[in-house]
Tab-separated table of C-alpha atoms in Angstrom:
chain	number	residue	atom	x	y	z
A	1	UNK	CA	-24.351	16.597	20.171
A	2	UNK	CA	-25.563	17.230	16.856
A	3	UNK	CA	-22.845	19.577	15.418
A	4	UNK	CA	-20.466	16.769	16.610
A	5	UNK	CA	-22.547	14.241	15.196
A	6	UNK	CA	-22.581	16.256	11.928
A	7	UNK	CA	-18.841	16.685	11.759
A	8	UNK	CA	-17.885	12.866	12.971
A	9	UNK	CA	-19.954	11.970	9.964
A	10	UNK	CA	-18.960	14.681	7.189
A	11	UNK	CA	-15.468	14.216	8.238
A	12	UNK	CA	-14.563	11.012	9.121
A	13	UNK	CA	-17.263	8.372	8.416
A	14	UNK	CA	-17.734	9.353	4.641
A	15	UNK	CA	-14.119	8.968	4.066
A	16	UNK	CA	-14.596	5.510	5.471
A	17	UNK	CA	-17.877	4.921	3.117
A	18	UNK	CA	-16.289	6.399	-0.146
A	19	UNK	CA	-13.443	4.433	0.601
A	20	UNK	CA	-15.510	1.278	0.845
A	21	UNK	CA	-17.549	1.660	-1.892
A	22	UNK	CA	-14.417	2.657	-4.478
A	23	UNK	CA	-11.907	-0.129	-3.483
A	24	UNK	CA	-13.062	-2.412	-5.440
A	25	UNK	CA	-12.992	-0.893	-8.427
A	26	UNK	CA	-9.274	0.574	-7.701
A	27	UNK	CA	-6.544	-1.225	-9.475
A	28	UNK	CA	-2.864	-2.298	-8.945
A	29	UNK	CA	-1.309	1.448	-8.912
A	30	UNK	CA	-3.894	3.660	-7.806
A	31	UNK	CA	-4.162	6.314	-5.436
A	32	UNK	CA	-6.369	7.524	-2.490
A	33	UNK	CA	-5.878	10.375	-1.479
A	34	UNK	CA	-7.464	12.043	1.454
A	35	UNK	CA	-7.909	15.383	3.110
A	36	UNK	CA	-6.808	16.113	6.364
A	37	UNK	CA	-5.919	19.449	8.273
A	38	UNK	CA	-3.217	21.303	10.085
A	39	UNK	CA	-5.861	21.526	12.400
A	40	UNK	CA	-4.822	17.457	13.274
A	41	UNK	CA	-1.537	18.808	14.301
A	42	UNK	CA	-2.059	21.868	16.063
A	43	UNK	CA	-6.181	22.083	17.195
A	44	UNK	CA	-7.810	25.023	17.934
A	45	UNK	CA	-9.520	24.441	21.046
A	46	UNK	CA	-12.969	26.329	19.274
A	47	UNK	CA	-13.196	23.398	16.233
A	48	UNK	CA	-11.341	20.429	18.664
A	49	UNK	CA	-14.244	18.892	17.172
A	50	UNK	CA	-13.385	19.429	13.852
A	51	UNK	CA	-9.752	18.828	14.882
A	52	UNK	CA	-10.071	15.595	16.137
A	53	UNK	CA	-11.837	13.928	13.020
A	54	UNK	CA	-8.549	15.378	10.874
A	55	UNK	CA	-6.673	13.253	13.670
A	56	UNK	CA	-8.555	10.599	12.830
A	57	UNK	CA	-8.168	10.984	8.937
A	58	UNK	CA	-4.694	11.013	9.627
A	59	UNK	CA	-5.242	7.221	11.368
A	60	UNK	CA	-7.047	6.077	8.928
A	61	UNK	CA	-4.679	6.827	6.135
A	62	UNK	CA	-1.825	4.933	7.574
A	63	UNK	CA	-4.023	2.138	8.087
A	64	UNK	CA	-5.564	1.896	4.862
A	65	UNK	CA	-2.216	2.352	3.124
A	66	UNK	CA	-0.683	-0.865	5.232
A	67	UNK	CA	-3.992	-3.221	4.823
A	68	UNK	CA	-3.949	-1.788	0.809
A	69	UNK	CA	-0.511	-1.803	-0.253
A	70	UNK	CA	-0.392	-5.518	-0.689
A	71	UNK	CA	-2.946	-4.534	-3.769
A	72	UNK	CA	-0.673	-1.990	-4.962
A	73	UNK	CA	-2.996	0.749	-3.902
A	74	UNK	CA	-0.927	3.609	-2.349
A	75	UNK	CA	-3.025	5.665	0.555
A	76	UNK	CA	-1.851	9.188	0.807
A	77	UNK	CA	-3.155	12.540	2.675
A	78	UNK	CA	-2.955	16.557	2.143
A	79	UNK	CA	-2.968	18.678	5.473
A	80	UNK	CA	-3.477	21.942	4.471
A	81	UNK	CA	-3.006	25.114	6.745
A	82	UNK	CA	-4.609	28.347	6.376
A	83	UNK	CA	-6.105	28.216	2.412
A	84	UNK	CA	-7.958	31.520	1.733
A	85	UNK	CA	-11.595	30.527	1.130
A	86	UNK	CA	-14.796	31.816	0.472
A	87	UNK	CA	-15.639	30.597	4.479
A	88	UNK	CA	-12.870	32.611	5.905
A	89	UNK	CA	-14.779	36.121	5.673
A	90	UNK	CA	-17.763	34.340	5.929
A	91	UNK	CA	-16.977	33.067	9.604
A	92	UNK	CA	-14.377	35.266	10.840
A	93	UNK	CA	-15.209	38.714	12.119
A	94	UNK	CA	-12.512	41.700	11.417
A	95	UNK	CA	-8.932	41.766	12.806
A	96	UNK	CA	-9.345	37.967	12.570
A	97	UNK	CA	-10.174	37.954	9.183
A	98	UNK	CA	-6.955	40.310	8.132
A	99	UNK	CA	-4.600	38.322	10.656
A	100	UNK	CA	-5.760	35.062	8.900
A	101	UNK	CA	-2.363	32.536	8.057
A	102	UNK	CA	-0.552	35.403	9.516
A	103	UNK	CA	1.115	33.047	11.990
A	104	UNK	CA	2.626	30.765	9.847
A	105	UNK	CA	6.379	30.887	8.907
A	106	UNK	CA	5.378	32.244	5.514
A	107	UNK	CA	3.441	34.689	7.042
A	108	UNK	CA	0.126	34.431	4.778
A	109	UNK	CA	-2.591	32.105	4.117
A	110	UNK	CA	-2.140	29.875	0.882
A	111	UNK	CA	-4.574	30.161	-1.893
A	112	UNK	CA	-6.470	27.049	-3.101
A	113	UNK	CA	-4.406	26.495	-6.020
A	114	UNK	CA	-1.255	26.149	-3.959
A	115	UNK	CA	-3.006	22.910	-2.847
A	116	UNK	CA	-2.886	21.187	-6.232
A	117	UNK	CA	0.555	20.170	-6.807
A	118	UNK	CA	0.454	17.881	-3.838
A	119	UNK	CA	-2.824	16.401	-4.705
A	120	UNK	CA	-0.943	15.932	-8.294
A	121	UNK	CA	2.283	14.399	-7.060
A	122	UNK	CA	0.454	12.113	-4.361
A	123	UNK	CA	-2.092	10.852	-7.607
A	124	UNK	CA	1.120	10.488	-9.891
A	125	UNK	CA	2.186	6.255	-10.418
A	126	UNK	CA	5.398	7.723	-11.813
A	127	UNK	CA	6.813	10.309	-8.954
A	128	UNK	CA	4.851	9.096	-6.040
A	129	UNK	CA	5.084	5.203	-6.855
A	130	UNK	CA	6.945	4.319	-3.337
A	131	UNK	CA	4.899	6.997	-1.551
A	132	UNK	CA	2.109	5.823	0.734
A	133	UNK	CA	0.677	6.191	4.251
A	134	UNK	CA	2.000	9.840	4.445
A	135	UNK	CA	0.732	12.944	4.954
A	136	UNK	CA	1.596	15.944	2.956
A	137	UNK	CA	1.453	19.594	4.493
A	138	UNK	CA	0.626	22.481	2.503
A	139	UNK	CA	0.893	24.555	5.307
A	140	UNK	CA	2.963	27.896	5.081
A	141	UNK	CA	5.630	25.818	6.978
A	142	UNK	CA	3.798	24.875	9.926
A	143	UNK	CA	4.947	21.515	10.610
A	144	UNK	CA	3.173	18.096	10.428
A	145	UNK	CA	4.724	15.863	12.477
C-alpha cells in the first residue's frame, strides 16, 4: 500500500495540486500541459500501478480542458513511449535493457529531446490555439487511442 500510495500521489494528486494552485494566475491563452504515458494506453501488468494514474492524467486533462476553456486556458497532454533515460539501465537488467523501445513500429526508444517539439507546439498560442483536451503521443508509433 505504500508504493501505491506513493505513486497515486506523485502521479496524479500533484498534478491536481499544481494545477490548483497555478490557475489563478493563468491568463486568457495559456497552456497546461501535462504528462501522461503510453503506459495509459497499453499497461504493463508489473507498473498497472503506475499505469493507471497515466489513465487518470489522461481524465483529468479532458476535464480540465472543458471546465477551463471558457477562460481561454487550453489543457493539453504528452504520452510518451519508450524515452531512453538515465532509469532505464538503472532498473532494467540485460537483454531487457538492449530490447528496450524495440517493440515499437520505429523499432527504438526515443531520446528525451524528441519529446520537446510536442511540449513546444502544445505551449504555442499561435499553432496550437484550437488545440485542447488532447493527448499527444511521442511514442515510436505506438498508438494512443
Amino acid at each position: 500500500p505504500d508504493h501505491v500510495d506513493r505513486v497515486l500521489w506523485v502521479n496524479f494528486a500533484a498534478v491536481i495540486w499544481v494545477t490548483k494552485a497555478a490557475v489563478p494566475h493563468l491568463k486568457k491563452g495559456s497552456a497546461i500541459i501535462n504528462t501522461t504515458s503510453i503506459q495509459a494506453y497499453d499497461p504493463s501488468v508489473p507498473i498497472m500501478d503506475y499505469a493507471a494514474t497515466k489513465a487518470a492524467v489522461n481524465n483529468l486533462t479532458v476535464s480540465l480542458a472543458n471546465d477551463l476553456g471558457s477562460k481561454g486556458i487550453r489543457v493539453n497532454a504528452v504520452a510518451p513511449g519508450p524515452i531512453w533515460t538515465p532509469l532505464q539501465p538503472g532498473t532494467r537488467k540485460g537483454e531487457t535493457v538492449r530490447d528496450f523501445g524495440a517493440d515499437t513500429p520505429l523499432g527504438r526508444p526515443g531520446q528525451p529531446a524528441e519529446l520537446a517539439g510536442a511540449y513546444v507546439f502544445l505551449a504555442s498560442p499561435k499553432e496550437a490555439s484550437y488545440v485542447s483536451g488532447t493527448v499527444v503521443g511521442v511514442t515510436g508509433g505506438k498508438p494512443v487511442f
